[in-house]
CSV table of C-alpha atoms in Angstrom, one decimal:
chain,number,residue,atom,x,y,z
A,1,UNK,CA,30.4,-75.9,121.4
A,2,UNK,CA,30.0,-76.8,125.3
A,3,UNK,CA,30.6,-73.5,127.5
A,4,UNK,CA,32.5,-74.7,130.8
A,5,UNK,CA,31.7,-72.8,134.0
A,6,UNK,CA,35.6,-72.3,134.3
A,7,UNK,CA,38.6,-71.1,131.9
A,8,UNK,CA,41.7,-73.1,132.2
A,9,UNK,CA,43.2,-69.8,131.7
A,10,UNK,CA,42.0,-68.1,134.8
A,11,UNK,CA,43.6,-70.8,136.8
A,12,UNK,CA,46.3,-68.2,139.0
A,13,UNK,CA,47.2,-70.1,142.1
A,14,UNK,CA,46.9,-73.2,143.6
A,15,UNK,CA,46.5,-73.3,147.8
A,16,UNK,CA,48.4,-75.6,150.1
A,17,UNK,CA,47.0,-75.2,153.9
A,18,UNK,CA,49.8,-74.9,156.4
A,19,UNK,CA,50.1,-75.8,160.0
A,20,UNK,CA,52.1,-71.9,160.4
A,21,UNK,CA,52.2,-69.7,156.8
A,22,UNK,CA,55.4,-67.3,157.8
A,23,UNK,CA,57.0,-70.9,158.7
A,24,UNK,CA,55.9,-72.4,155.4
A,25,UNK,CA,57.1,-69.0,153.6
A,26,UNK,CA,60.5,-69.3,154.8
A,27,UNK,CA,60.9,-73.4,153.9
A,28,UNK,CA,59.6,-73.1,150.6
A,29,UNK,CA,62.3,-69.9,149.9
A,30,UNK,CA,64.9,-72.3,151.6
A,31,UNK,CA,64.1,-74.8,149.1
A,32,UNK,CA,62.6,-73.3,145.9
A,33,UNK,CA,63.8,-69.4,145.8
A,34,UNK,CA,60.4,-68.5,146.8
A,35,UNK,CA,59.7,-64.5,147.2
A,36,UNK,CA,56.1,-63.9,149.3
A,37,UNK,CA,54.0,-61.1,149.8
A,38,UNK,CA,53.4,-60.5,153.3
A,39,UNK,CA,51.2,-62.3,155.6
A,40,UNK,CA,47.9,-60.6,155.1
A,41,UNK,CA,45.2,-61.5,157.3
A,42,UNK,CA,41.1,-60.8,156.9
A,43,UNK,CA,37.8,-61.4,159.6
A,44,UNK,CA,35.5,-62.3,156.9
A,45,UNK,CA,32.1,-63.9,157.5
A,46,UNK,CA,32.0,-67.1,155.7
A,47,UNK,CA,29.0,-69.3,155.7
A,48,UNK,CA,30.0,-72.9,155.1
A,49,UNK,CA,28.0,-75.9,153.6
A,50,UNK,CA,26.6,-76.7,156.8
A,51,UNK,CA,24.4,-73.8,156.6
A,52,UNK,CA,26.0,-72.1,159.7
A,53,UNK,CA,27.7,-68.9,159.2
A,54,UNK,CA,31.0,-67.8,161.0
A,55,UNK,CA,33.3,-64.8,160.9
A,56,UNK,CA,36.7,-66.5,160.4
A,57,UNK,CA,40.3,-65.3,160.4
A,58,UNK,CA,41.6,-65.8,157.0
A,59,UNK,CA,45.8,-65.8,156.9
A,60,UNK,CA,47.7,-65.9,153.6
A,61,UNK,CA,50.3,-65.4,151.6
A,62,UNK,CA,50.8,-65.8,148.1
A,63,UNK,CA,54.3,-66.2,146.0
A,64,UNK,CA,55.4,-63.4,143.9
A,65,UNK,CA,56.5,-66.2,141.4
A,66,UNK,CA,54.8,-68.1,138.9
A,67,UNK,CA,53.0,-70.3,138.8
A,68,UNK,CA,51.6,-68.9,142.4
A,69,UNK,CA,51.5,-70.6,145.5
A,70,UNK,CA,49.0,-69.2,147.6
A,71,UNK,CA,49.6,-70.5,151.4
A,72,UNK,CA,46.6,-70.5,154.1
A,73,UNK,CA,46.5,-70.8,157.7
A,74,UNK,CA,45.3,-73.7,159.0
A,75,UNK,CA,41.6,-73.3,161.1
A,76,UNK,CA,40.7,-76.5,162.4
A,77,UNK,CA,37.1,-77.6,162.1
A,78,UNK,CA,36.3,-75.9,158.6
A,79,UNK,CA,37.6,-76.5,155.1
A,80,UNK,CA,40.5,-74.6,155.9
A,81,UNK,CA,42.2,-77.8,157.9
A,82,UNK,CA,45.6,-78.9,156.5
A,83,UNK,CA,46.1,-82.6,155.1
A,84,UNK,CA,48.4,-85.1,156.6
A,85,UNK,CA,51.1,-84.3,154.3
A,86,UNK,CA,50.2,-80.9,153.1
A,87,UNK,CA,49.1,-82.2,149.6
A,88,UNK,CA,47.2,-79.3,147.3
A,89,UNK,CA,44.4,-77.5,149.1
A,90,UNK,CA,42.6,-76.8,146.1
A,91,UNK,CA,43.4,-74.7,142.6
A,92,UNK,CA,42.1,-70.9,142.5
A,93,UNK,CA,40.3,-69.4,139.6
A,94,UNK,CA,39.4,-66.2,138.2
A,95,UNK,CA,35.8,-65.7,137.3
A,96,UNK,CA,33.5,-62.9,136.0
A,97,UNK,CA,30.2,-63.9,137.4
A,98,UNK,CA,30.9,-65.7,141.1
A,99,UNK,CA,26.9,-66.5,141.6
A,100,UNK,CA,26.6,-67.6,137.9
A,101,UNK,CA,29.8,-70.1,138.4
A,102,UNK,CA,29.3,-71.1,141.8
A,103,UNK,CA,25.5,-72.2,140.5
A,104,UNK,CA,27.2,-74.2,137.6
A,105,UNK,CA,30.6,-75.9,139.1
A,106,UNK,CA,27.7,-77.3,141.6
A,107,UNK,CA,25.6,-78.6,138.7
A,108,UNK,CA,28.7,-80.3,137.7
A,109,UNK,CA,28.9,-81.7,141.0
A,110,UNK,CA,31.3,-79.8,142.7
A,111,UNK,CA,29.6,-78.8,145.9
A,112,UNK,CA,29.6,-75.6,147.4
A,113,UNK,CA,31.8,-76.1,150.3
A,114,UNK,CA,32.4,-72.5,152.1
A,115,UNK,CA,31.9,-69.2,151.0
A,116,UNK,CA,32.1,-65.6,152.1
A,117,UNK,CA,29.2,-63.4,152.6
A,118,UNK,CA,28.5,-60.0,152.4
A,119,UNK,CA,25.2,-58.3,153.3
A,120,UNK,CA,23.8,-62.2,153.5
A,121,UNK,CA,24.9,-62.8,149.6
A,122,UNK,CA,27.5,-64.8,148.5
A,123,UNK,CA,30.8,-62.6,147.8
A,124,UNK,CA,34.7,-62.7,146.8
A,125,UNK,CA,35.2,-66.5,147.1
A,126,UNK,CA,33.5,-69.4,147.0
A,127,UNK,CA,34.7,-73.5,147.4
A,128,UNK,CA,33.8,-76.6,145.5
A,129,UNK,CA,34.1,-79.8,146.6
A,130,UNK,CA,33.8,-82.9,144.1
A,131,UNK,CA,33.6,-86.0,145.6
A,132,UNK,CA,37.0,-87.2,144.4
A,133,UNK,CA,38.4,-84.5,146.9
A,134,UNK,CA,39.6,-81.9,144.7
A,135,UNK,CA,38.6,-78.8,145.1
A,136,UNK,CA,38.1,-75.0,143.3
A,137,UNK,CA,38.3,-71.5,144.7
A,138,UNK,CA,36.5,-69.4,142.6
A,139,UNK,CA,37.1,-65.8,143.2
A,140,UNK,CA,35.7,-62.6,141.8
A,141,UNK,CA,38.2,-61.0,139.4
A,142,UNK,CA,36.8,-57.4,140.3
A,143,UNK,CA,38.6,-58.1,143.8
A,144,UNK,CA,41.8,-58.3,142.0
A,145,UNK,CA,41.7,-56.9,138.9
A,146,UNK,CA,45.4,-56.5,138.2
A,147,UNK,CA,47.6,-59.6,140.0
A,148,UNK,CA,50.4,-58.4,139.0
A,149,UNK,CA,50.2,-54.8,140.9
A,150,UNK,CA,47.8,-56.6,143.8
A,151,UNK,CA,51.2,-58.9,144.6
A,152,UNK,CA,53.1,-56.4,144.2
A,153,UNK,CA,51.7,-54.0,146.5
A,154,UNK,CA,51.4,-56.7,149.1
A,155,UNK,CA,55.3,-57.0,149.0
A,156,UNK,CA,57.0,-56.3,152.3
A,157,UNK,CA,58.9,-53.2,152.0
């Protein structure tokens, strides 16, 4: 039996990149019932598949109901640059091992796109790019253990 480098069942959000999150939030409670956490923001160095490396302010939200949106500021000029008409950034996975799966999503061809860094290793996240366009956030599932209480303690009070 084949091992995959990714579970179906770890799949917990998918990303849309937004032209202004808090702007975004609001529509899509308009429209859908939405609840958010609030807008967290991070500098995190990121080195991107150019090779160059860049500290980048990183602006999300994500829904507190499922199936999880997660929204992303737009930064133009990196991978973080929202499509003409805001179709799926890419879909965000759960993972064990991040080195271990980033090595094996890009033996089966999805690219490593951007990723962050921390003491000059790859860390937290990483992004895959297959040719066809779509595209996988892998994230380390020691950063958030427990979704659940991680959404909920990002809840605006």
């Amino acid at each position: 039996m084949p091992t995959h480098p990714l579970r179906a069942a770890d799949l917990y959000h998918t990303g849309i990149v937004v032209d202004g999150v808090d702007a975004w939030k609001a529509r899509l409670s308009e429209v859908a019932g939405y609840r958010w956490t609030e807008t967290m923001s991070a500098d995190l160095p990121v080195r991107l598949a150019d090779g160059g490396d860049r500290v980048l302010n990183l602006r999300y939200a994500y829904s507190l109901d499922a199936p999880h949106i997660e929204l992303v500021q737009e930064i133009p000029g990196t991978p973080w640059t929202a499509a003409a008409h805001l179709a799926t950034h890419h879909l965000g996975y759960f993972c064990d091992d991040l080195a271990t799966t980033s090595k094996r999503l890009a033996e089966a061809g999805f690219a490593l796109e951007a990723c962050a860094v921390i003491d000059g290793e790859p860390s937290v996240f990483a992004y895959h790019l297959a040719p066809s366009g779509i595209r996988i956030e892998i994230v380390d599932r020691t950063r958030i253990p427990d979704l659940a209480a991680y959404l909920r303690s990002k809840t605006p009070r």
